[in-house]
Coordinates of C-alpha atoms and ligand atoms in Angstrom, one line a residue:
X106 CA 0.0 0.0 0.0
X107 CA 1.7 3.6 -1.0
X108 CA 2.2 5.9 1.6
X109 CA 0.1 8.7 2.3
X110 CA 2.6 11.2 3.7
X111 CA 6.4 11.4 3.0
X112 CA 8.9 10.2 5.5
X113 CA 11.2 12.9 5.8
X114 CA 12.5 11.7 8.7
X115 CA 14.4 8.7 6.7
X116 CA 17.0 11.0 5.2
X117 CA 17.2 12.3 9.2
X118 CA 18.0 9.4 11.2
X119 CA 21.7 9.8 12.3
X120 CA 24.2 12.3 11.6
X121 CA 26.1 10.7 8.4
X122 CA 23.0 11.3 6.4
X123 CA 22.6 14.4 7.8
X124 CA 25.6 15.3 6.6
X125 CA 25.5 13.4 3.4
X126 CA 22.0 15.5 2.4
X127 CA 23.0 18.7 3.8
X128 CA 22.8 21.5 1.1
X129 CA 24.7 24.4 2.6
X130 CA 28.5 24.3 3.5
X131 CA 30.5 26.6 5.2
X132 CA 34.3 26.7 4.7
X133 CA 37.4 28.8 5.8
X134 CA 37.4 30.0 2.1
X135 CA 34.1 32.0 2.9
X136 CA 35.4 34.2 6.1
X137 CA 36.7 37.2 5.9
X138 CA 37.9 38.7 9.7
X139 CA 37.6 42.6 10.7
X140 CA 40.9 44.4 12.3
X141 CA 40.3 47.3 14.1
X142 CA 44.1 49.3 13.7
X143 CA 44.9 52.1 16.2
X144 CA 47.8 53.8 17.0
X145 CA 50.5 53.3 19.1
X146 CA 52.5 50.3 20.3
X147 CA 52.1 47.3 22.3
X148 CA 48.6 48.2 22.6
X149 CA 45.2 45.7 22.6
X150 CA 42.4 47.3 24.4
X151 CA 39.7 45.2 24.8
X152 CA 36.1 46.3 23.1
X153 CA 33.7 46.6 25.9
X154 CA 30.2 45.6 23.7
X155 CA 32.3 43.1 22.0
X156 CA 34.2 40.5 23.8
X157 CA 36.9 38.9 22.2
X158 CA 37.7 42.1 19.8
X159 CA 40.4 44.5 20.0
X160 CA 41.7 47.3 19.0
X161 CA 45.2 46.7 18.6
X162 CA 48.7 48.8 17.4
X163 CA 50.3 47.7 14.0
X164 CA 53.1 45.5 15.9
X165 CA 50.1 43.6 17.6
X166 CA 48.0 43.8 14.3
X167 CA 50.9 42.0 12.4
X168 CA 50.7 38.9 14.9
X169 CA 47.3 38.6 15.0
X170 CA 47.5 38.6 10.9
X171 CA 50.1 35.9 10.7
X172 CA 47.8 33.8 13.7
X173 CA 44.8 34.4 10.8
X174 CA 46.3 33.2 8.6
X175 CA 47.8 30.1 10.1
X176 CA 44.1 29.4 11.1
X177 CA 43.5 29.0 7.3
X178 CA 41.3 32.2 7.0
X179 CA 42.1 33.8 3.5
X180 CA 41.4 37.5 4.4
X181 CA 41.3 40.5 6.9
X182 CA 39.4 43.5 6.9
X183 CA 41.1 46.6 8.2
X184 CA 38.9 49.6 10.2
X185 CA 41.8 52.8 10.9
X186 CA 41.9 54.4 14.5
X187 CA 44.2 57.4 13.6
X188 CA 45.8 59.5 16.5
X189 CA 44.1 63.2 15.5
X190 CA 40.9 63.6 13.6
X191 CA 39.9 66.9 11.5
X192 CA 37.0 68.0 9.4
X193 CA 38.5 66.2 6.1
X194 CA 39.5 62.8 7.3
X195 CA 43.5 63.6 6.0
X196 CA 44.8 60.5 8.0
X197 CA 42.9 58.0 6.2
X198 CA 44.3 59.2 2.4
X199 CA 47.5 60.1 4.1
X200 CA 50.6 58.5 2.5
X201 CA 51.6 57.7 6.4
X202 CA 48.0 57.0 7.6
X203 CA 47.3 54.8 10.5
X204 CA 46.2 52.4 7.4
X205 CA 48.5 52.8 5.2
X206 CA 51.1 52.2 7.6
X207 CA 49.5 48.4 9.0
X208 CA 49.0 47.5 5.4
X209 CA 52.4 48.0 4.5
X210 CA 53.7 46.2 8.0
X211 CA 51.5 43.2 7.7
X212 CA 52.0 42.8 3.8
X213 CA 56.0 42.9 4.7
X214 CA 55.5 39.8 7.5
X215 CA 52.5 37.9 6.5
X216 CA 52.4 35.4 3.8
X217 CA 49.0 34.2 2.1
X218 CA 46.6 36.3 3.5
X219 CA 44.6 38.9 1.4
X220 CA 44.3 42.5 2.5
X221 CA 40.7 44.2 2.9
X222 CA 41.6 47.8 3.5
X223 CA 37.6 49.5 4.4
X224 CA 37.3 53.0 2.8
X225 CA 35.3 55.4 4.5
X226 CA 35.7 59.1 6.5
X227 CA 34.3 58.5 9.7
X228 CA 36.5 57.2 12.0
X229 CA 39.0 59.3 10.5
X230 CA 37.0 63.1 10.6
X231 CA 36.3 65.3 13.4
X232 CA 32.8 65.4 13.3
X233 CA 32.3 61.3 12.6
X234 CA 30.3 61.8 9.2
X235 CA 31.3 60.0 6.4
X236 CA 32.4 62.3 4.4
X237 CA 33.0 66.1 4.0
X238 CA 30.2 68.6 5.4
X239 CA 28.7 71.2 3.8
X240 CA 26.8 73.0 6.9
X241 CA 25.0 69.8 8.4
X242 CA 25.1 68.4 4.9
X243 CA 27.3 65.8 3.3
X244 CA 28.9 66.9 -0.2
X245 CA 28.3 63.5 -2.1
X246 CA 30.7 65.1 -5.0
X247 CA 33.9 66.2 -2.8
X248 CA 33.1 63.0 -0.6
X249 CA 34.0 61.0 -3.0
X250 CA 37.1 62.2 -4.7
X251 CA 38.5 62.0 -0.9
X252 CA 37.2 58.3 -1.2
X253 CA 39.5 57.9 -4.4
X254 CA 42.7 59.3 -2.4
X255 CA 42.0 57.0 0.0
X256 CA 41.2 54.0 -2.4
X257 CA 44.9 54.9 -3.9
X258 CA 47.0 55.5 -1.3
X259 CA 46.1 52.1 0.3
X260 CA 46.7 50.7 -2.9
X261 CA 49.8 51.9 -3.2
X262 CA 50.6 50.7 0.6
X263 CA 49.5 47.2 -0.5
X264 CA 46.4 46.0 -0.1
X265 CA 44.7 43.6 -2.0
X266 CA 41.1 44.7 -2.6
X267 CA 39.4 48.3 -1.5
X268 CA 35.8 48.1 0.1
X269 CA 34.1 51.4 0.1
X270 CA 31.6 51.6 2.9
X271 CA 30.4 55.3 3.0
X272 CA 26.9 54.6 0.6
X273 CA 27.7 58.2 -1.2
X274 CA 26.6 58.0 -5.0
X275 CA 29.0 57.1 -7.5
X276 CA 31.9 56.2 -5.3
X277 CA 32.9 53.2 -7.1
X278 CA 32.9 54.7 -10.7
X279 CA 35.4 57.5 -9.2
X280 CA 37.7 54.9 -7.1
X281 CA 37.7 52.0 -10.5
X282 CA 38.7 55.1 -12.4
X283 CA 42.1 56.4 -10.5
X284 CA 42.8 52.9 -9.9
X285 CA 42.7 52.2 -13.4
X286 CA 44.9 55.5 -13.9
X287 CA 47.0 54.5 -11.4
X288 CA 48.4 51.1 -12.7
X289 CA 46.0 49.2 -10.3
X290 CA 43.6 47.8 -12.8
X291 CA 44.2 44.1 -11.0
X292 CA 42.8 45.6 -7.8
X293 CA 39.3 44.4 -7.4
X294 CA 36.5 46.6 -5.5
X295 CA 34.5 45.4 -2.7
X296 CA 31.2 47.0 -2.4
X297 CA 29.7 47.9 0.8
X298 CA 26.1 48.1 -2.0
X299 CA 22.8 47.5 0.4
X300 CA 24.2 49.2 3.4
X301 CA 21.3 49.5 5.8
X302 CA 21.1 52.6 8.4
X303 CA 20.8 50.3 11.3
X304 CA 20.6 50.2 15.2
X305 CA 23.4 47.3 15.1
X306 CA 26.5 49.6 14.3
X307 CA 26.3 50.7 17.7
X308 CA 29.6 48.0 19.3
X309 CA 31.4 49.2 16.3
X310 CA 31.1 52.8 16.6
X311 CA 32.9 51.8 20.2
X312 CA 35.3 50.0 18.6
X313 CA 36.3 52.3 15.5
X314 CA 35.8 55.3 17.5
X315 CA 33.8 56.4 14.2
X316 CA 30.4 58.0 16.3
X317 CA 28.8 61.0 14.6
X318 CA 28.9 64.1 16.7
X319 CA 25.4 65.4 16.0
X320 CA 22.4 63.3 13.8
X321 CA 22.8 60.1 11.7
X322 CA 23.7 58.4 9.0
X323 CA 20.2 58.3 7.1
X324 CA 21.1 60.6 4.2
X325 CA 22.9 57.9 2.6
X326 CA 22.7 54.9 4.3
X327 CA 19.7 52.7 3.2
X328 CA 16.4 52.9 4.7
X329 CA 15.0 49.3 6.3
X330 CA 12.3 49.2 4.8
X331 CA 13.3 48.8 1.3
X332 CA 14.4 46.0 -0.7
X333 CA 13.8 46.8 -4.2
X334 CA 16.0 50.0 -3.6
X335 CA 18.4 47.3 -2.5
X336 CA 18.6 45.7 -5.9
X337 CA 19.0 48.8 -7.8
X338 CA 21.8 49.7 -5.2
X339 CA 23.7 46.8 -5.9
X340 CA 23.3 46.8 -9.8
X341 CA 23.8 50.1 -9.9
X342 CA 27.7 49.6 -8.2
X343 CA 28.2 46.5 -10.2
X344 CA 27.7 49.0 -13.4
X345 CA 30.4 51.4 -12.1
X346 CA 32.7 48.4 -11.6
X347 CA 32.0 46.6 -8.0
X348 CA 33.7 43.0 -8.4
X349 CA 31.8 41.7 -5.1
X350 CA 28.6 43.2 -3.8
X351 CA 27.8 43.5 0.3
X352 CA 24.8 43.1 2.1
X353 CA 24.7 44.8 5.6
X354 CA 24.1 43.7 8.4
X355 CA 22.9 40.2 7.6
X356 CA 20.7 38.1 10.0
X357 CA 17.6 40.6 9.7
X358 CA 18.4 41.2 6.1
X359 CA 18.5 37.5 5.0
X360 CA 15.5 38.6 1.7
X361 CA 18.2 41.1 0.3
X362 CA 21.1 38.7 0.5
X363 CA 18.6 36.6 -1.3
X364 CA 17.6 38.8 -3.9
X365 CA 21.1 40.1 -4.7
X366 CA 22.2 36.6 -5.1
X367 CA 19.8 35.9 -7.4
X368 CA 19.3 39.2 -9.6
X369 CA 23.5 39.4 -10.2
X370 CA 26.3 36.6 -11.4
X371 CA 28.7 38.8 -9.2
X372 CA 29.8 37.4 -5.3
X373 CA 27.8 38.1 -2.9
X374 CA 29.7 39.1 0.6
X375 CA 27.1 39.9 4.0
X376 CA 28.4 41.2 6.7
X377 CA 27.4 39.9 10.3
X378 CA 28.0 43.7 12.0
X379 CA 29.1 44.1 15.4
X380 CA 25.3 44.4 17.4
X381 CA 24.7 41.1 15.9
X382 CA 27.7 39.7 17.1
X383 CA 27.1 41.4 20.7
X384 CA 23.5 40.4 20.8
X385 CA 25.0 36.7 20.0
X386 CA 28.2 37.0 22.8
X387 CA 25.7 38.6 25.6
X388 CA 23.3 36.6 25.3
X389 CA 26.0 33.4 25.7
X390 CA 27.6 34.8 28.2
X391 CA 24.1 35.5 30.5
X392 CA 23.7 31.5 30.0
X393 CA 20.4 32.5 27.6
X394 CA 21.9 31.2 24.4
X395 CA 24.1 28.4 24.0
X396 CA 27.1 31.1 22.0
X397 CA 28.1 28.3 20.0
X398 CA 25.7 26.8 18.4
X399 CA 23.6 29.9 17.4
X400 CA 26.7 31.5 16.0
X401 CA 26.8 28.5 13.9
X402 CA 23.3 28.4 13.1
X403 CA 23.5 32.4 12.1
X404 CA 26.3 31.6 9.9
X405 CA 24.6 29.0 7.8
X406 CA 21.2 30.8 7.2
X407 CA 23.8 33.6 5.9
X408 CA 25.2 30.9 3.7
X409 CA 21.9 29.3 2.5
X410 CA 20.5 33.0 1.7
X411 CA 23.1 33.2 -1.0
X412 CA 26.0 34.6 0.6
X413 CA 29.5 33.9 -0.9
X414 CA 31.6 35.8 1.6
X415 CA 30.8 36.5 5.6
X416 CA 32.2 39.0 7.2
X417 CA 32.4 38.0 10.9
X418 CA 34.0 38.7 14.1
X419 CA 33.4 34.6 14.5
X420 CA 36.2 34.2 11.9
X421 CA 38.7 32.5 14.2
X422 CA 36.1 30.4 16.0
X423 CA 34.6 29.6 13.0
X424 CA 38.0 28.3 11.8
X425 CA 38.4 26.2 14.8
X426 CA 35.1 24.2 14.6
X427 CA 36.4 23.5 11.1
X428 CA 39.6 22.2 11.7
X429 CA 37.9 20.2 15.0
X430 CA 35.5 18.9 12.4
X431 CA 32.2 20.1 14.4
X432 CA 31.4 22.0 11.3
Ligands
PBG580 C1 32.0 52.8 8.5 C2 31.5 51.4 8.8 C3 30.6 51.0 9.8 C4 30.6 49.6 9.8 C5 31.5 49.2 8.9 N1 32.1 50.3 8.2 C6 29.8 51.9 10.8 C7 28.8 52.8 10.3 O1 28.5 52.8 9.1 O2 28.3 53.5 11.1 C8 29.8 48.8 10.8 C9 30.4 47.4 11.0 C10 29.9 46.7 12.3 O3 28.9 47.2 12.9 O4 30.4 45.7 12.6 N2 31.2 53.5 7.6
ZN581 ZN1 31.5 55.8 7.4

């Protein structure tokens, strides 16, 4: 007699067909881990609404790199804490910027690990707005040639792909462009394309020291409640020459990571943000959450949404389980 239901639970008995069935992977090749660079020496002070993160000197940054990279995880991400801020930024497209300077230190001691340098203006201007002010007003056009200095100059320290996160218009055309001028036509771009104004930049705005002094960042980051906005945002960047497109944050914005995955032939990068990684760390360390196992279970809804690339403070944990084989 057939069966009137399906047994779904045959392909679930034990964990080897569990495994054997399972249609999302996660690997080392996927993670990408974020650096927070500040100045000094000897120096790792602790994030307070992150545990586990620091912000470290270039001398500690270069160990932590080669430790990354002995872990088998392809590629940092570095955010610049420079020692004096001012209305333009000048640090962060400064031939001797607190950047420029860690790029060139960890490309110099670290073999096979690829270099994420972040471009933006906030952590680096007076004010914390990503970009140049006109009154209370952003200027998207002189913004972005800044964002092209900066683009270069860590270029020409070094890194290995650029990863504009400001969300001003046309950024990408303008940094592909002098890059191209430049000699750097191998460099690829790493978009920071649906870039959500959201509560959970609050840890890292601890951590870069990149708060704004007065309002927010809704003039150009994206508002929540769009997704088709998000599309265009993305196909719009891969026009002006993105090579990988980012979704930010990621857990509450699994339907964009979706849709960008499956609108675009480009790779798709999310990045788990820093309030998603303290709600995740808090709530472990209260005993609420078991830490481990919903960090992994965050990572792989990121995965089965379409991402290609996760940007995670995780990275080194993540990296672990692998090599433990409990992932
Ligand atoms: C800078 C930048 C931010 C983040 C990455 N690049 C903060 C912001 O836009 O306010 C957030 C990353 C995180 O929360 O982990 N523009
Ligand atoms: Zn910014």
């Amino acid at each position: 007699m057939a069966e009137k239901f399906w047994r779904f639970r045959r392909l679930r008995k034990n964990q080897l067909l569990r495994n054997m069935i399972a249609e999302t992977t996660i690997s080392k090749n996927d993670l990408i881990y974020p650096l927070f660079v500040i100045y000094g020496e000897k120096v790792k002070n602790p994030v307070n609404s992150m545990p586990g993160v620091f912000q470290m000197s270039i001398d500690n940054i270069v160990e932590e790199c080669k430790i990354v990279a002995e872990l088998g995880i392809p590629a940092v991400i570095l955010f610049g804490i420079p020692e004096h801020k001012d209305p333009l930024g000048s640090d962060a497209y400064s031939e001797n910027g607190i950047i420029q300077r860690a790029v060139r230190a960890i490309k110099k001691e670290v073999k096979d690990l690829i270099v994420i340098t972040d471009v933006c203006l906030c952590e680096y201007t007076s004010h914390g707005h990503c970009g140049v002010l006109d009154g209370e007003i952003i200027d998207n056009d002189r913004s972005i040639g800044l964002y092209a200095k900066i683009a270069l100059t860590q270029a020409q320290a070094g890194a290995d792909m650029v990863a504009p996160s400001d969300m001003m218009d046309g950024r990408v055309q303008i940094i592909r462009q002098v890059l191209d001028d430049n000699g750097f036509t191998d460099i690829p771009i790493m978009s920071y394309s649906a870039k959500f104004a959201s509560s959970l930049y609050g840890p890292f705005r601890e951590a870069a020291q990149g708060a704004p002094k007065f309002g927010d960042r809704k003039s150009h980051q994206m508002d929540f409640r769009n997704s088709n906005e998000a599309v265009r945002e993305a196909e719009q960047d891969i026009v002006e020459g993105a090579d990988i497109v980012m979704v930010k944050p990621s857990s509450f914005y699994l339907d964009i990571i979706y849709r960008i995955k499956q609108s675009f032939e480009v790779p798709v990068a999310a990045y788990q943000v820093s309030g998603e990684y303290a709600m995740i760390k808090s709530a472990g360390i209260h005993g609420w959450l078991d830490e481990q196992k919903v960090m992994v279970e965050s990572i792989y809804a990121i995965k089965r949404a379409g991402a290609d690339l996760i940007l995670t403070y995780f990275a080194k944990d993540l990296a672990k389980l692998i090599d433990e084989g409990k992932i």
